[in-house]
CSV table of C-alpha atoms and ligand atoms in Angstrom, one decimal:
chain,number,residue,atom,x,y,z
L,1,MET,CA,-159.9,42.9,-14.6
L,2,ARG,CA,-162.1,44.2,-17.3
L,3,THR,CA,-162.3,42.8,-20.6
L,4,PRO,CA,-161.9,43.4,-23.8
L,5,ILE,CA,-159.3,45.3,-23.5
L,6,VAL,CA,-156.3,46.8,-25.0
L,7,ILE,CA,-152.5,46.2,-22.9
L,8,VAL,CA,-150.5,49.1,-23.8
L,9,ASN,CA,-146.7,47.8,-23.0
L,10,PHE,CA,-144.5,50.8,-22.8
L,11,LYS,CA,-141.2,49.0,-22.9
L,12,LEU,CA,-138.5,51.0,-23.0
L,13,TYR,CA,-139.4,52.9,-25.9
L,14,GLU,CA,-140.1,55.8,-23.8
L,15,ILE,CA,-137.3,57.0,-20.9
L,16,SER,CA,-138.5,60.9,-20.0
L,17,ILE,CA,-141.3,60.3,-17.1
L,18,ALA,CA,-143.0,63.8,-18.6
L,19,ARG,CA,-143.8,62.2,-22.1
L,20,ALA,CA,-144.7,59.2,-20.7
L,21,LEU,CA,-147.4,60.4,-18.5
L,22,ASP,CA,-148.6,62.9,-21.6
L,23,ILE,CA,-148.9,59.8,-23.5
L,24,SER,CA,-150.9,58.2,-20.6
L,25,LYS,CA,-153.2,61.0,-20.6
L,26,SER,CA,-154.0,61.2,-23.8
L,27,ILE,CA,-154.9,57.0,-23.9
L,28,GLU,CA,-156.9,58.3,-20.7
L,29,GLN,CA,-159.2,60.3,-22.9
L,30,VAL,CA,-159.2,57.5,-26.2
L,31,SER,CA,-160.1,55.1,-23.5
L,32,ARG,CA,-162.7,57.2,-21.6
L,33,LYS,CA,-164.0,58.8,-25.0
L,34,LEU,CA,-164.8,55.0,-26.0
L,35,GLY,CA,-165.3,53.5,-23.1
L,36,VAL,CA,-162.9,50.4,-23.8
L,37,GLU,CA,-160.7,49.5,-21.1
L,38,VAL,CA,-156.9,50.3,-21.4
L,39,ALA,CA,-154.1,49.0,-19.5
L,40,LEU,CA,-150.5,50.5,-19.4
L,41,ALA,CA,-147.9,48.4,-18.5
L,42,VAL,CA,-144.8,50.6,-17.6
L,43,PRO,CA,-141.2,50.9,-16.6
L,44,ALA,CA,-141.3,50.1,-12.8
L,45,THR,CA,-139.6,53.7,-12.4
L,46,MET,CA,-142.6,55.8,-14.1
L,47,ILE,CA,-145.2,53.4,-11.8
L,48,ARG,CA,-145.6,56.6,-9.0
L,49,GLU,CA,-146.1,59.5,-11.3
L,50,ILE,CA,-148.2,57.6,-14.2
L,51,SER,CA,-150.5,56.2,-11.6
L,52,SER,CA,-150.7,59.0,-9.8
L,53,ASN,CA,-152.3,61.1,-12.7
L,54,VAL,CA,-153.9,58.7,-14.6
L,55,SER,CA,-157.0,56.4,-13.9
L,56,LEU,CA,-156.4,53.7,-15.9
L,57,PRO,CA,-155.2,50.7,-14.5
L,58,ILE,CA,-151.2,50.7,-14.5
L,59,TYR,CA,-148.9,47.8,-14.5
L,60,ALA,CA,-145.6,46.9,-14.3
L,61,GLN,CA,-143.7,44.7,-16.7
L,62,HIS,CA,-142.2,42.3,-14.3
L,63,VAL,CA,-141.7,41.4,-11.1
L,64,ASP,CA,-139.4,39.2,-9.1
L,65,ASP,CA,-139.9,36.4,-6.3
L,66,ASP,CA,-137.7,37.4,-4.1
L,67,GLN,CA,-138.8,37.8,-0.2
L,68,LEU,CA,-138.7,40.7,2.0
L,69,GLY,CA,-134.7,41.3,2.9
L,70,ALA,CA,-131.2,41.2,1.5
L,71,HIS,CA,-132.1,41.2,-2.7
L,72,THR,CA,-131.0,43.9,-4.8
L,73,GLY,CA,-132.1,45.6,-7.3
L,74,SER,CA,-135.1,43.6,-6.8
L,75,ILE,CA,-139.5,44.7,-8.1
L,76,THR,CA,-141.6,42.5,-6.4
L,77,PRO,CA,-145.5,42.7,-6.2
L,78,GLU,CA,-145.6,44.3,-2.6
L,79,LEU,CA,-143.3,47.0,-4.1
L,80,ILE,CA,-145.5,48.0,-7.3
L,81,LYS,CA,-148.7,47.9,-4.9
L,82,GLU,CA,-147.2,50.1,-2.9
L,83,ALA,CA,-146.1,52.8,-6.2
L,84,GLY,CA,-149.8,52.4,-7.7
L,85,ALA,CA,-150.0,49.2,-9.6
L,86,ARG,CA,-153.1,47.7,-10.3
L,87,GLY,CA,-150.9,44.4,-11.5
L,88,THR,CA,-147.8,42.6,-14.1
L,89,LEU,CA,-147.2,41.5,-17.0
L,90,LEU,CA,-145.0,38.2,-15.9
L,91,ASN,CA,-142.6,35.9,-17.6
L,92,HIS,CA,-142.9,38.4,-20.8
L,93,SER,CA,-140.8,37.1,-23.8
L,94,GLU,CA,-137.7,39.6,-23.1
L,95,ARG,CA,-138.2,39.2,-19.6
L,96,ARG,CA,-138.3,36.1,-18.2
L,97,ILE,CA,-138.7,34.4,-14.6
L,98,ARG,CA,-138.3,30.8,-13.4
L,99,LEU,CA,-141.2,28.6,-14.2
L,100,ASP,CA,-140.9,27.4,-10.4
L,101,GLN,CA,-141.6,30.8,-9.0
L,102,VAL,CA,-144.4,31.7,-11.7
L,103,ALA,CA,-147.1,29.9,-9.3
L,104,ASN,CA,-145.8,31.7,-6.2
L,105,VAL,CA,-145.8,35.1,-7.7
L,106,ILE,CA,-149.2,34.4,-9.3
L,107,GLU,CA,-150.6,33.5,-5.6
L,108,ARG,CA,-148.8,36.9,-4.3
L,109,LEU,CA,-150.2,38.7,-6.5
L,110,SER,CA,-153.6,37.5,-5.9
L,111,SER,CA,-153.3,37.7,-2.5
L,112,LEU,CA,-152.8,41.5,-3.1
L,113,GLY,CA,-155.6,42.2,-5.0
L,114,MET,CA,-153.3,42.3,-8.4
L,115,ASP,CA,-153.5,41.2,-11.9
L,116,SER,CA,-151.1,39.0,-13.2
L,117,VAL,CA,-151.0,38.9,-16.9
L,118,LEU,CA,-149.0,34.9,-17.6
L,119,CYS,CA,-147.1,35.6,-20.9
L,120,VAL,CA,-146.3,32.0,-23.3
L,121,ASP,CA,-144.7,32.3,-26.5
L,122,ARG,CA,-147.0,29.8,-28.4
L,123,ARG,CA,-150.5,28.2,-27.6
L,124,GLU,CA,-149.1,24.6,-26.6
L,125,LEU,CA,-148.5,26.7,-23.2
L,126,VAL,CA,-151.7,28.6,-22.8
L,127,ALA,CA,-153.7,25.8,-20.8
L,128,PRO,CA,-150.5,25.1,-18.5
L,129,ALA,CA,-150.3,28.4,-18.0
L,130,ALA,CA,-154.2,28.9,-17.7
L,131,LEU,CA,-154.2,26.1,-14.6
L,132,MET,CA,-151.6,28.4,-12.7
L,133,GLY,CA,-154.5,30.9,-12.4
L,134,PRO,CA,-153.3,34.0,-13.8
L,135,THR,CA,-156.0,37.0,-14.3
L,136,ALA,CA,-155.0,36.8,-18.0
L,137,VAL,CA,-152.8,35.0,-20.5
L,138,LEU,CA,-150.9,36.8,-22.8
L,139,VAL,CA,-150.0,34.5,-26.3
L,140,GLU,CA,-147.4,36.3,-28.4
L,141,PRO,CA,-145.5,34.0,-30.8
L,142,PRO,CA,-141.5,35.8,-30.3
L,143,GLU,CA,-140.9,36.2,-33.8
L,144,LEU,CA,-144.0,38.1,-34.8
L,145,ILE,CA,-142.9,41.0,-31.9
L,146,GLY,CA,-142.1,43.9,-33.5
L,147,SER,CA,-142.5,43.1,-37.2
L,148,GLY,CA,-145.5,44.7,-37.7
L,149,ARG,CA,-147.3,41.6,-38.9
L,150,SER,CA,-150.0,40.9,-35.9
L,151,VAL,CA,-150.6,37.2,-34.8
L,152,SER,CA,-154.6,37.7,-35.7
L,153,LYS,CA,-153.4,38.3,-39.7
L,154,VAL,CA,-150.7,35.8,-39.8
L,155,ARG,CA,-151.1,33.0,-37.8
L,156,PRO,CA,-155.3,33.5,-36.4
L,157,GLU,CA,-154.9,29.7,-35.3
L,158,ILE,CA,-152.9,30.6,-32.6
L,159,VAL,CA,-155.4,32.8,-31.5
L,160,SER,CA,-158.2,30.9,-32.2
L,161,GLU,CA,-156.7,27.6,-30.6
L,162,SER,CA,-155.4,29.4,-27.5
L,163,VAL,CA,-159.6,30.7,-27.1
L,164,LYS,CA,-160.4,27.0,-26.4
L,165,ALA,CA,-157.4,26.1,-24.3
L,166,VAL,CA,-157.7,28.9,-22.0
L,167,LYS,CA,-160.9,27.6,-21.3
L,168,VAL,CA,-159.1,24.9,-19.2
L,169,ASN,CA,-159.9,27.9,-16.4
L,170,GLN,CA,-162.9,29.6,-16.8
L,171,SER,CA,-161.4,32.4,-14.9
L,172,VAL,CA,-158.9,33.6,-16.9
L,173,ARG,CA,-158.6,35.8,-19.7
L,174,LEU,CA,-157.1,35.2,-23.3
L,175,ILE,CA,-154.9,37.9,-25.0
L,176,VAL,CA,-153.4,38.4,-28.0
L,177,GLY,CA,-150.1,40.3,-29.0
L,178,ALA,CA,-147.3,40.3,-31.1
L,179,GLY,CA,-147.2,42.7,-34.3
L,180,ILE,CA,-150.7,44.2,-33.4
L,181,SER,CA,-151.0,47.6,-35.4
L,182,THR,CA,-154.4,48.1,-37.0
L,183,TYR,CA,-158.0,48.6,-36.7
L,184,GLU,CA,-158.2,45.3,-38.6
L,185,ASP,CA,-156.1,43.4,-36.5
L,186,VAL,CA,-157.5,43.9,-33.4
L,187,ILE,CA,-161.1,43.1,-34.9
L,188,LYS,CA,-159.4,39.9,-36.4
L,189,ALA,CA,-158.4,39.0,-32.9
L,190,MET,CA,-161.9,40.0,-31.3
L,191,GLU,CA,-163.8,38.2,-33.8
L,192,LEU,CA,-161.4,35.0,-33.5
L,193,GLY,CA,-162.6,35.1,-29.6
L,194,ALA,CA,-159.6,36.8,-27.8
L,195,ASP,CA,-160.4,39.5,-24.6
L,196,GLY,CA,-158.2,41.8,-25.4
L,197,VAL,CA,-155.2,42.7,-27.7
L,198,GLY,CA,-151.5,43.5,-26.6
L,199,ALA,CA,-149.0,46.1,-28.0
L,200,ALA,CA,-146.1,48.0,-27.8
L,201,SER,CA,-144.4,49.1,-31.4
L,202,ALA,CA,-147.1,50.5,-33.3
L,203,VAL,CA,-148.2,52.6,-30.3
L,204,MET,CA,-145.2,53.7,-28.9
L,205,LYS,CA,-143.0,54.5,-32.0
L,206,SER,CA,-146.0,56.3,-33.5
L,207,ASN,CA,-145.8,60.0,-33.3
L,208,SER,CA,-149.8,59.8,-31.6
L,209,PRO,CA,-149.5,57.1,-29.7
L,210,ALA,CA,-153.3,57.5,-28.5
L,211,SER,CA,-154.3,57.9,-32.1
L,212,VAL,CA,-153.0,54.4,-32.7
L,213,VAL,CA,-154.8,52.7,-29.4
L,214,GLU,CA,-158.0,54.7,-30.8
L,215,GLU,CA,-157.9,52.4,-33.9
L,216,PHE,CA,-157.9,49.7,-31.4
L,217,ALA,CA,-160.6,50.8,-29.3
L,218,LYS,CA,-162.6,51.4,-31.7
L,219,ALA,CA,-162.3,48.2,-33.4
L,220,ILE,CA,-163.1,46.7,-29.7
L,221,ARG,CA,-166.1,49.4,-30.0
L,222,ASP,CA,-167.2,48.0,-33.0
L,223,ARG,CA,-167.3,43.9,-32.3
L,224,ARG,CA,-168.6,44.7,-29.4
L,225,LEU,CA,-171.9,46.3,-31.0
L,226,ALA,CA,-171.8,43.8,-34.2
L,227,PRO,CA,-174.9,42.1,-34.3
Y,1,13P,O1,-144.5,42.1,-26.4
Y,1,13P,C1,-146.0,43.2,-27.2
Y,1,13P,C2,-146.4,43.3,-26.0
Y,1,13P,O2,-146.2,42.8,-24.3
Y,1,13P,C3,-145.9,42.8,-28.3
Y,1,13P,O3,-145.3,43.5,-29.1
Y,1,13P,P1,-145.2,44.6,-30.8
Y,1,13P,O4,-146.8,45.1,-30.6
Y,1,13P,O5,-144.3,45.6,-30.8
Y,1,13P,O6,-145.4,43.6,-31.3
């Protein structure tokens, strides 16, 4: 995973693959223009089409720990890799997995050379999550998700304390999300030491998703250029 990074979680805000592909291509142009890494977490049914047409890292939004065999409806690390994904969100507050499966799924993803973004809902879980060795920990207080009130603005201590906590494992990045909506939200997160931001509704509910991502990317670029 290249950081700093913007992870756009499409969630279920778009069900048309054609429209999701248009959004992805326009975000790809922004990423290229500003030289800022952007990953897209898309519904599993869209991974193949979008990863085949967009050079950005495409992530799944969830994977199961099921093994090959008699399992119905499972989405596994092997399946999303076959579809062209470079990684996945894991244990998102809207799609939890059993805690006893997290370490094994991270190991399976790592053995496939895939990124794992392990989601936690509070700063106290950042250190234990980092010790499981994911690529990144994404901390998102559920009460702020979809609120338009950003964690970096209304709960900056969650960001600063998570930045400290993640250092128990030097190889793990710290990404923050929930309510991230503006240039200022992103630059504040970066100033507090985050390696990136995760966002969904501000991007996907906008009439111009790429324009919102452009503001986020400008904040990351400007922070990088700051003395
Ligand atoms: O869940 C999130 C990203 O995974 C954050 O959602 P919002 O950006 O809509 O607050």
